[in-house]
PDB file of C-alpha atoms in Angstrom:
ATOM      1  CA  UNK A  28      97.423  73.353 122.516  1.00  0.00           C
ATOM      2  CA  UNK A  29     100.847  74.776 121.703  1.00  0.00           C
ATOM      3  CA  UNK A  30     101.727  78.083 120.131  1.00  0.00           C
ATOM      4  CA  UNK A  31     103.822  78.135 116.993  1.00  0.00           C
ATOM      5  CA  UNK A  32     106.814  79.383 118.987  1.00  0.00           C
ATOM      6  CA  UNK A  33     106.483  76.380 121.321  1.00  0.00           C
ATOM      7  CA  UNK A  34     106.164  74.032 118.358  1.00  0.00           C
ATOM      8  CA  UNK A  35     109.291  75.549 116.869  1.00  0.00           C
ATOM      9  CA  UNK A  36     111.228  74.759 120.043  1.00  0.00           C
ATOM     10  CA  UNK A  37     109.863  71.205 120.031  1.00  0.00           C
ATOM     11  CA  UNK A  38     110.915  70.729 116.399  1.00  0.00           C
ATOM     12  CA  UNK A  39     114.395  71.978 117.309  1.00  0.00           C
ATOM     13  CA  UNK A  40     114.625  69.475 120.193  1.00  0.00           C
ATOM     14  CA  UNK A  41     113.410  66.678 117.925  1.00  0.00           C
ATOM     15  CA  UNK A  42     116.052  67.627 115.350  1.00  0.00           C
ATOM     16  CA  UNK A  43     118.741  67.335 118.035  1.00  0.00           C
ATOM     17  CA  UNK A  44     117.486  63.854 118.945  1.00  0.00           C
ATOM     18  CA  UNK A  45     117.474  62.847 115.285  1.00  0.00           C
ATOM     19  CA  UNK A  46     121.031  64.117 114.849  1.00  0.00           C
ATOM     20  CA  UNK A  47     122.145  62.031 117.849  1.00  0.00           C
ATOM     21  CA  UNK A  48     120.399  58.985 116.379  1.00  0.00           C
ATOM     22  CA  UNK A  49     122.202  59.549 113.065  1.00  0.00           C
ATOM     23  CA  UNK A  50     125.556  59.718 114.848  1.00  0.00           C
ATOM     24  CA  UNK A  51     124.733  56.486 116.696  1.00  0.00           C
ATOM     25  CA  UNK A  52     123.798  54.732 113.436  1.00  0.00           C
ATOM     26  CA  UNK A  53     126.960  56.025 111.768  1.00  0.00           C
ATOM     27  CA  UNK A  54     129.033  54.417 114.505  1.00  0.00           C
ATOM     28  CA  UNK A  55     127.172  51.139 114.023  1.00  0.00           C
ATOM     29  CA  UNK A  56     127.430  51.377 110.240  1.00  0.00           C
ATOM     30  CA  UNK A  57     131.203  51.778 110.566  1.00  0.00           C
ATOM     31  CA  UNK A  58     131.127  48.481 112.434  1.00  0.00           C
ATOM     32  CA  UNK A  59     129.450  46.771 109.471  1.00  0.00           C
ATOM     33  CA  UNK A  60     125.757  46.978 110.425  1.00  0.00           C
ATOM     34  CA  UNK A  61     123.796  47.066 107.137  1.00  0.00           C
ATOM     35  CA  UNK A  62     120.497  47.925 108.829  1.00  0.00           C
ATOM     36  CA  UNK A  63     122.087  51.041 110.321  1.00  0.00           C
ATOM     37  CA  UNK A  64     123.074  52.223 106.839  1.00  0.00           C
ATOM     38  CA  UNK A  65     119.432  52.108 105.688  1.00  0.00           C
ATOM     39  CA  UNK A  66     118.253  53.791 108.875  1.00  0.00           C
ATOM     40  CA  UNK A  67     120.675  56.680 108.329  1.00  0.00           C
ATOM     41  CA  UNK A  68     119.002  57.597 105.031  1.00  0.00           C
ATOM     42  CA  UNK A  69     115.567  57.623 106.663  1.00  0.00           C
ATOM     43  CA  UNK A  70     116.773  59.613 109.665  1.00  0.00           C
ATOM     44  CA  UNK A  71     118.439  62.208 107.417  1.00  0.00           C
ATOM     45  CA  UNK A  72     115.190  62.692 105.527  1.00  0.00           C
ATOM     46  CA  UNK A  73     113.322  63.092 108.806  1.00  0.00           C
ATOM     47  CA  UNK A  74     115.937  65.581 110.007  1.00  0.00           C
ATOM     48  CA  UNK A  75     115.517  67.704 106.885  1.00  0.00           C
ATOM     49  CA  UNK A  76     111.742  67.756 107.296  1.00  0.00           C
ATOM     50  CA  UNK A  77     112.094  68.627 110.981  1.00  0.00           C
ATOM     51  CA  UNK A  78     114.342  71.583 110.102  1.00  0.00           C
ATOM     52  CA  UNK A  79     111.868  72.773 107.451  1.00  0.00           C
ATOM     53  CA  UNK A  80     108.986  72.599 109.920  1.00  0.00           C
ATOM     54  CA  UNK A  81     110.996  74.452 112.554  1.00  0.00           C
ATOM     55  CA  UNK A  82     111.736  77.263 110.102  1.00  0.00           C
ATOM     56  CA  UNK A  83     108.098  77.382 109.041  1.00  0.00           C
ATOM     57  CA  UNK A  84     106.792  77.646 112.596  1.00  0.00           C
ATOM     58  CA  UNK A  85     109.475  80.133 113.661  1.00  0.00           C
ATOM     59  CA  UNK A  86     108.483  82.710 111.104  1.00  0.00           C
ATOM     60  CA  UNK A  87     104.950  81.674 110.225  1.00  0.00           C
ATOM     61  CA  UNK A  88     103.497  85.137 110.655  1.00  0.00           C
ATOM     62  CA  UNK A  89     106.534  87.114 109.527  1.00  0.00           C
ATOM     63  CA  UNK A  90     107.867  85.267 106.461  1.00  0.00           C
ATOM     64  CA  UNK A  91     106.169  84.494 103.164  1.00  0.00           C
ATOM     65  CA  UNK A  92     105.249  80.840 102.733  1.00  0.00           C
ATOM     66  CA  UNK A  93     106.087  78.797  99.659  1.00  0.00           C
ATOM     67  CA  UNK A  94     103.311  76.222  99.927  1.00  0.00           C
ATOM     68  CA  UNK A  95     105.590  73.292 100.766  1.00  0.00           C
ATOM     69  CA  UNK A  96     103.928  72.504 104.103  1.00  0.00           C
ATOM     70  CA  UNK A  97     101.022  74.921 103.799  1.00  0.00           C
ATOM     71  CA  UNK A  98      98.058  75.436 101.531  1.00  0.00           C
ATOM     72  CA  UNK A  99      99.038  78.996 100.613  1.00  0.00           C
ATOM     73  CA  UNK A 100      99.498  78.105  96.933  1.00  0.00           C
ATOM     74  CA  UNK A 101      96.195  76.271  96.485  1.00  0.00           C
ATOM     75  CA  UNK A 102      93.594  78.005  94.377  1.00  0.00           C
ATOM     76  CA  UNK A 103      90.047  77.047  93.481  1.00  0.00           C
ATOM     77  CA  UNK A 104      89.697  75.882  89.883  1.00  0.00           C
ATOM     78  CA  UNK A 105      87.946  78.146  87.428  1.00  0.00           C
ATOM     79  CA  UNK A 106      84.513  76.939  86.445  1.00  0.00           C
ATOM     80  CA  UNK A 107      83.606  77.408  82.804  1.00  0.00           C
ATOM     81  CA  UNK A 108      79.820  77.785  82.573  1.00  0.00           C
ATOM     82  CA  UNK A 109      79.889  76.647  78.915  1.00  0.00           C
ATOM     83  CA  UNK A 110      81.176  73.186  79.880  1.00  0.00           C
ATOM     84  CA  UNK A 111      78.263  72.347  82.169  1.00  0.00           C
TER      85      UNK A 111
END
């Protein structure tokens, strides 16, 4: 089991690999590869999520969370006894 600091480093390394994959696809897309163009959009979305997760794990215990990747904004519904 990894600590959050270790996960943060792994997310950073994964983001680097994604960025390299995007650069590779951009080179292929410049050569006219239509599949590479579609892959770039998916890889960019993955890169953004990877960066968000890295930031979340880096400061999980020190920064407030917004509920995007956590359940910090979930609340139990109010139960109205009159509606039972």
